[in-house]
Tab-separated table of C-alpha atoms in Angstrom:
chain	number	residue	atom	x	y	z
O	24	MET	CA	4.572	1.328	10.223
O	25	ASN	CA	5.397	5.051	10.501
O	26	ASP	CA	6.860	6.885	13.498
O	27	ALA	CA	3.464	7.880	14.914
O	28	SER	CA	1.989	4.395	14.821
O	29	ALA	CA	5.174	2.718	16.058
O	30	ASN	CA	4.593	4.147	19.561
O	31	LEU	CA	0.938	3.140	19.891
O	32	ASP	CA	-0.018	0.646	22.551
O	33	ILE	CA	-3.242	-1.325	22.917
O	34	PHE	CA	-4.987	1.523	24.781
O	35	ASP	CA	-4.153	4.039	22.034
O	36	ARG	CA	-5.541	1.622	19.448
O	37	LYS	CA	-8.680	1.073	21.533
O	38	ILE	CA	-9.166	4.860	21.780
O	39	LEU	CA	-8.791	5.276	18.013
O	40	SER	CA	-11.181	2.399	17.336
O	41	ALA	CA	-13.792	3.677	19.776
O	42	ILE	CA	-13.825	7.258	18.510
O	43	GLN	CA	-14.040	6.071	14.903
O	44	MET	CA	-17.289	4.356	15.845
O	45	ASP	CA	-18.625	7.256	17.916
O	46	ALA	CA	-16.756	10.565	18.044
O	47	ASN	CA	-19.402	11.912	20.441
O	48	LEU	CA	-18.419	9.672	23.352
O	49	SER	CA	-17.779	11.669	26.503
O	50	GLN	CA	-14.300	11.320	27.956
O	51	ARG	CA	-15.790	9.405	30.875
O	52	ASP	CA	-17.612	6.959	28.582
O	53	LEU	CA	-14.530	6.559	26.408
O	54	ALA	CA	-12.329	5.919	29.456
O	55	ASP	CA	-14.808	3.334	30.784
O	56	LYS	CA	-15.049	1.659	27.398
O	57	ILE	CA	-11.283	1.162	27.043
O	58	GLY	CA	-10.446	0.523	30.687
O	59	LEU	CA	-8.496	3.648	31.701
O	60	SER	CA	-9.046	6.443	34.185
O	61	GLN	CA	-10.597	9.583	32.748
O	62	ASN	CA	-7.345	11.551	33.263
O	63	ALA	CA	-5.195	8.905	31.582
O	64	CYS	CA	-7.634	8.738	28.676
O	65	TRP	CA	-7.637	12.545	28.315
O	66	ARG	CA	-3.800	12.644	28.246
O	67	ARG	CA	-3.717	9.967	25.581
O	68	LEU	CA	-6.345	11.789	23.498
O	69	GLN	CA	-4.301	14.987	23.719
O	70	ARG	CA	-1.165	13.135	22.595
O	71	LEU	CA	-2.996	11.482	19.688
O	72	HIS	CA	-4.207	14.926	18.586
O	73	SER	CA	-0.764	16.509	18.986
O	74	ILE	CA	0.999	13.878	16.863
O	75	GLY	CA	-1.647	14.246	14.158
O	76	LEU	CA	-3.326	10.844	14.364
O	77	ILE	CA	-6.674	12.414	15.274
O	78	LYS	CA	-7.736	15.067	12.807
O	79	GLY	CA	-11.098	16.389	13.951
O	80	SER	CA	-14.381	14.489	13.978
O	81	HIS	CA	-17.498	14.325	11.862
O	82	THR	CA	-21.163	13.465	12.021
O	83	ASP	CA	-22.906	11.248	9.489
O	84	ILE	CA	-25.900	13.007	7.972
O	85	ASP	CA	-28.731	11.321	6.083
O	86	LEU	CA	-27.969	13.024	2.757
O	87	PRO	CA	-30.882	11.514	0.778
O	88	ALA	CA	-33.246	12.969	3.404
O	89	LEU	CA	-31.852	16.386	2.390
O	90	GLY	CA	-32.425	15.670	-1.301
O	91	LEU	CA	-28.805	14.709	-2.012
O	92	ASP	CA	-29.855	11.374	-3.432
O	93	LEU	CA	-27.277	10.656	-6.124
O	94	THR	CA	-23.715	9.464	-5.568
O	95	VAL	CA	-21.468	9.291	-8.619
O	96	PHE	CA	-17.921	8.004	-8.871
O	97	VAL	CA	-16.301	10.026	-11.626
O	98	MET	CA	-13.248	8.579	-13.354
O	99	ILE	CA	-10.979	10.961	-15.248
O	100	ARG	CA	-8.191	10.372	-17.716
O	101	THR	CA	-6.100	13.334	-18.832
O	102	ARG	CA	-3.411	13.993	-21.401
O	103	HIS	CA	-1.729	16.493	-19.066
O	104	HIS	CA	0.617	15.463	-16.302
O	105	SER	CA	2.626	18.607	-15.596
O	106	LYS	CA	2.814	19.959	-12.075
O	107	ASP	CA	1.206	23.269	-13.105
O	108	TRP	CA	-1.738	21.575	-14.831
O	109	SER	CA	-2.221	19.198	-11.912
O	110	GLU	CA	-2.187	22.007	-9.351
O	111	GLY	CA	-4.701	23.999	-11.401
O	112	PHE	CA	-6.987	20.996	-11.806
O	113	ARG	CA	-6.797	20.178	-8.098
O	114	ALA	CA	-7.738	23.753	-7.179
O	115	HIS	CA	-10.615	23.664	-9.688
O	116	VAL	CA	-12.044	20.401	-8.305
O	117	LYS	CA	-11.660	21.543	-4.688
O	118	ARG	CA	-13.931	24.520	-5.471
O	119	LEU	CA	-16.782	22.250	-6.605
O	120	PRO	CA	-19.072	21.762	-3.595
O	121	GLU	CA	-20.533	18.479	-4.878
O	122	VAL	CA	-17.121	16.773	-4.452
O	123	VAL	CA	-16.863	14.780	-1.212
O	124	ASP	CA	-13.738	12.727	-2.057
O	125	PHE	CA	-10.981	13.325	-4.610
O	126	TYR	CA	-8.037	11.043	-5.382
O	127	ARG	CA	-5.136	10.891	-7.820
O	128	ILE	CA	-4.890	7.228	-8.709
O	129	GLY	CA	-2.655	4.804	-10.587
O	130	GLY	CA	-3.598	2.479	-13.400
O	131	ASP	CA	-5.656	3.271	-16.474
O	132	TRP	CA	-7.263	6.332	-14.893
O	133	ASP	CA	-5.680	9.459	-13.402
O	134	TYR	CA	-8.313	10.759	-10.953
O	135	LEU	CA	-11.308	9.471	-9.011
O	136	ILE	CA	-13.900	11.916	-7.692
O	137	LYS	CA	-16.834	11.007	-5.465
O	138	VAL	CA	-19.740	13.373	-6.046
O	139	VAL	CA	-22.953	13.698	-4.029
O	140	THR	CA	-25.715	15.736	-5.638
O	141	GLN	CA	-29.427	16.166	-6.247
O	142	GLY	CA	-30.363	13.726	-8.985
O	143	MET	CA	-29.254	13.610	-12.599
O	144	LYS	CA	-29.814	17.331	-13.190
O	145	GLY	CA	-27.492	18.080	-10.294
O	146	TYR	CA	-24.878	15.730	-11.700
O	147	ASP	CA	-25.139	17.291	-15.153
O	148	ALA	CA	-24.618	20.758	-13.649
O	149	PHE	CA	-21.563	19.416	-11.780
O	150	TYR	CA	-20.234	17.787	-14.956
O	151	GLN	CA	-20.529	21.051	-16.895
O	152	LYS	CA	-18.575	22.883	-14.177
O	153	LEU	CA	-15.976	20.112	-14.026
O	154	ILE	CA	-15.111	20.180	-17.730
O	155	THR	CA	-15.163	23.967	-18.105
O	156	ASP	CA	-11.681	25.248	-18.969
O	157	PHE	CA	-10.008	21.837	-18.596
O	158	ASP	CA	-8.951	19.531	-21.422
O	159	LEU	CA	-9.851	16.095	-20.086
O	160	ALA	CA	-9.283	13.052	-22.302
O	161	THR	CA	-12.049	10.914	-20.782
O	162	VAL	CA	-14.654	11.533	-18.106
O	163	THR	CA	-17.054	8.791	-17.092
O	164	GLY	CA	-19.449	8.440	-14.198
O	165	PHE	CA	-20.448	5.331	-12.294
O	166	PHE	CA	-23.767	5.830	-10.523
O	167	SER	CA	-24.249	4.244	-7.123
O	168	MET	CA	-27.487	2.351	-6.692
O	169	GLU	CA	-26.835	1.319	-3.092
O	170	ALA	CA	-24.133	1.954	-0.496
O	171	ILE	CA	-23.365	-1.473	0.935
O	172	ILE	CA	-20.361	-0.380	3.011
O	173	ASN	CA	-19.860	3.350	3.442
O	174	ASN	CA	-17.356	5.075	5.737
O	175	ARG	CA	-16.554	1.855	7.577
O	176	PRO	CA	-14.200	2.486	10.485
O	177	VAL	CA	-10.741	1.016	9.979
O	178	ASP	CA	-9.891	-1.853	12.342
O	179	ILE	CA	-7.039	-0.155	14.234
O	180	THR	CA	-6.703	-3.045	16.690
O	181	ARG	CA	-5.325	-5.302	13.917
O	182	LEU	CA	-2.153	-3.201	13.625
């Protein structure tokens, strides 16, 4: 447990759980849901923001309805592990708009990138941009056929 989570009580955890499920709850609805007054709930929300446990909010969008119908998990292995190379590669990947998640990982692979794009042609265009000017040992894509669990809220109350 880190310093921020060490000072959380059951109401803080209930707030975090509730806003993970629905970040659009009004303060009144959130307060009612967790059993606090609106003022007490607002103060707690402000504190959770100020200590960095709440970092914005987002809205889930039906991406296939917009034509973004292909999700690919791209695994990358590289021969380069210097700080300069890594920083350059990170900056390169961050500029690619198809990237929705990007991780440096342990094990047999070095990086995992989640890409959302318009079909196979969109993925091929992404792939060409990804490999341009970077010596990558292995790049492979795993194509999602169905999202069974996607962006599941973390069970904060179990902490």
